[in-house]
Short mmCIF file of C-alpha atoms in Angstrom, two decimals:
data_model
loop_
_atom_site.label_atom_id
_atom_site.label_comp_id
_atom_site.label_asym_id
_atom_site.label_seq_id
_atom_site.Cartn_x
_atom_site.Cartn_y
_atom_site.Cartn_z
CA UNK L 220 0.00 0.00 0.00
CA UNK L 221 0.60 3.16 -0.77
CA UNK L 222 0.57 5.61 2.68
CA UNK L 223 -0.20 9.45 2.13
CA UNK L 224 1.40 11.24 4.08
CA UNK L 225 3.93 9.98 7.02
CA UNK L 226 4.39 13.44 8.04
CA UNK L 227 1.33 13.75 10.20
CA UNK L 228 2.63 10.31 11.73
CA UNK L 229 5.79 12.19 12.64
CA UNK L 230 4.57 15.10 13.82
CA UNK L 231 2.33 13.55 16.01
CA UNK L 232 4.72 10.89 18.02
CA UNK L 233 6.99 13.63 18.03
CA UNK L 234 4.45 15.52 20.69
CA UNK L 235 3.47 12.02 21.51
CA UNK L 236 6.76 9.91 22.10
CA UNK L 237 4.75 6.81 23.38
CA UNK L 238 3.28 6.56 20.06
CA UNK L 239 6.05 6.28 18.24
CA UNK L 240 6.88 2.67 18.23
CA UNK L 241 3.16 1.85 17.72
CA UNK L 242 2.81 3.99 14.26
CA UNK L 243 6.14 2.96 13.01
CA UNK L 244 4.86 -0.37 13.31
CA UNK L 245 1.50 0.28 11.79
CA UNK L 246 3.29 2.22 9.19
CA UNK L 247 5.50 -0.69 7.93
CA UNK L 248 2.40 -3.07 8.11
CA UNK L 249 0.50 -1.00 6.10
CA UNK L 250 3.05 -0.50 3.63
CA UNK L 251 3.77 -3.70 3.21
CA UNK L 252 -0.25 -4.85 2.89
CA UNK L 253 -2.15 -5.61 -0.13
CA UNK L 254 -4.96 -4.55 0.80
CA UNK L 255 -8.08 -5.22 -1.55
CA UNK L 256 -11.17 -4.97 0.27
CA UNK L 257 -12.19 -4.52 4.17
CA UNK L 258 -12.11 -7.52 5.22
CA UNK L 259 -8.51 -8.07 4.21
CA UNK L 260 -7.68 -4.89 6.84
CA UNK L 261 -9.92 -7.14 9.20
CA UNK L 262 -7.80 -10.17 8.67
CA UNK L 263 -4.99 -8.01 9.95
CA UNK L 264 -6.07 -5.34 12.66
CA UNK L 265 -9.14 -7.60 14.20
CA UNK L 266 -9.58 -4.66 16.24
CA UNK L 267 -9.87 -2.09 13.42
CA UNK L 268 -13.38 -0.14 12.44
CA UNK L 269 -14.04 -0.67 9.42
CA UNK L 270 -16.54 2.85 8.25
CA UNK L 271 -18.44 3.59 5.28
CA UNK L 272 -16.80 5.15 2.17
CA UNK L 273 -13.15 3.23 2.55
CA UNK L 274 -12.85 4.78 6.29
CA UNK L 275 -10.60 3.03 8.77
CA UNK L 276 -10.06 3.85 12.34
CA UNK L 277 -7.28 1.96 14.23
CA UNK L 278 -6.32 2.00 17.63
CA UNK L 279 -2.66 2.74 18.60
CA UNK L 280 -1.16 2.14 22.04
CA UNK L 281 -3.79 0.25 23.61
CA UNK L 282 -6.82 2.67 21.94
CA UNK L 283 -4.80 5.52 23.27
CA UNK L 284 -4.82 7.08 19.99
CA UNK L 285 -6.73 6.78 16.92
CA UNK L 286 -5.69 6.94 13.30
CA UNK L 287 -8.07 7.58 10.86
CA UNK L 288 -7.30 6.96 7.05
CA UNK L 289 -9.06 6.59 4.25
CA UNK L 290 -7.88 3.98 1.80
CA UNK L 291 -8.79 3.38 -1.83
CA UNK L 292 -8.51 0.05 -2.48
CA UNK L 293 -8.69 0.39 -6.55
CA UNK L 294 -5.08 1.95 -6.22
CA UNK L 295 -3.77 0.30 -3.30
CA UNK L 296 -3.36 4.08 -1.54
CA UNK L 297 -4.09 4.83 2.04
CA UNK L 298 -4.66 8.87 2.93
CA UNK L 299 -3.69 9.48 6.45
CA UNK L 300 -7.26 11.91 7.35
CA UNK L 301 -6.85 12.13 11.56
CA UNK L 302 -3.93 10.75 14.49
CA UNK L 303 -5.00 11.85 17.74
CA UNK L 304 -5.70 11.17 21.30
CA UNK L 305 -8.96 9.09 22.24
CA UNK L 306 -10.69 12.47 23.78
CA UNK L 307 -9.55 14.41 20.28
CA UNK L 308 -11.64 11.51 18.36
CA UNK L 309 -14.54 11.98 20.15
CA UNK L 310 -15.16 14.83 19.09
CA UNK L 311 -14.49 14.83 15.28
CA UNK L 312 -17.11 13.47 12.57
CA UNK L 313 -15.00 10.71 11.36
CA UNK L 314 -16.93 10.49 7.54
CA UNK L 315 -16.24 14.37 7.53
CA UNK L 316 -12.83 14.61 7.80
#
């Protein structure tokens, strides 16, 4: 797969250092997947939500954090849309962003 962008990844472990291991590792994962439909990210992250419209939310460092992408699964590409901290999701309309 193709990720889009790591820089909010970076950014955000860099305020958040205990997420750092946890999105490297979901970074090379990802990268690494082939990824063709839902349930192949369901194979993979049991614990992911799988949204409407190619949404994703995944929970980093024990559901700590949540990342938020959008992948299109024509062209293998996943669009980083949201990292942040568990209260930060709350709040957010995940299809919106």
């Amino acid at each position: 797969m193709r990720i889009i962008s790591r820089k909010p990844l970076i950014e955000f472990w860099e305020e958040y250092p205990d997420s750092e291991q946890h999105l490297k590792s979901w970074y090379q994962i990802a990268g690494n997947a082939k990824w063709a439909k839902p349930q192949d990210v369901k194979d993979q992250y049991r614990n992911a939500s799988i949204l409407q419209d190619g949404r994703v939310v995944f929970n980093i460092r024990g559901n700590n954090y949540r990342l938020v992408v959008w992948i299109n699964y024509k062209f293998f590409t996943i669009y980083i849309r949201f990292i942040g901290t568990h209260e930060e999701y709350d709040i957010i309309d995940v299809q919106e962003i």
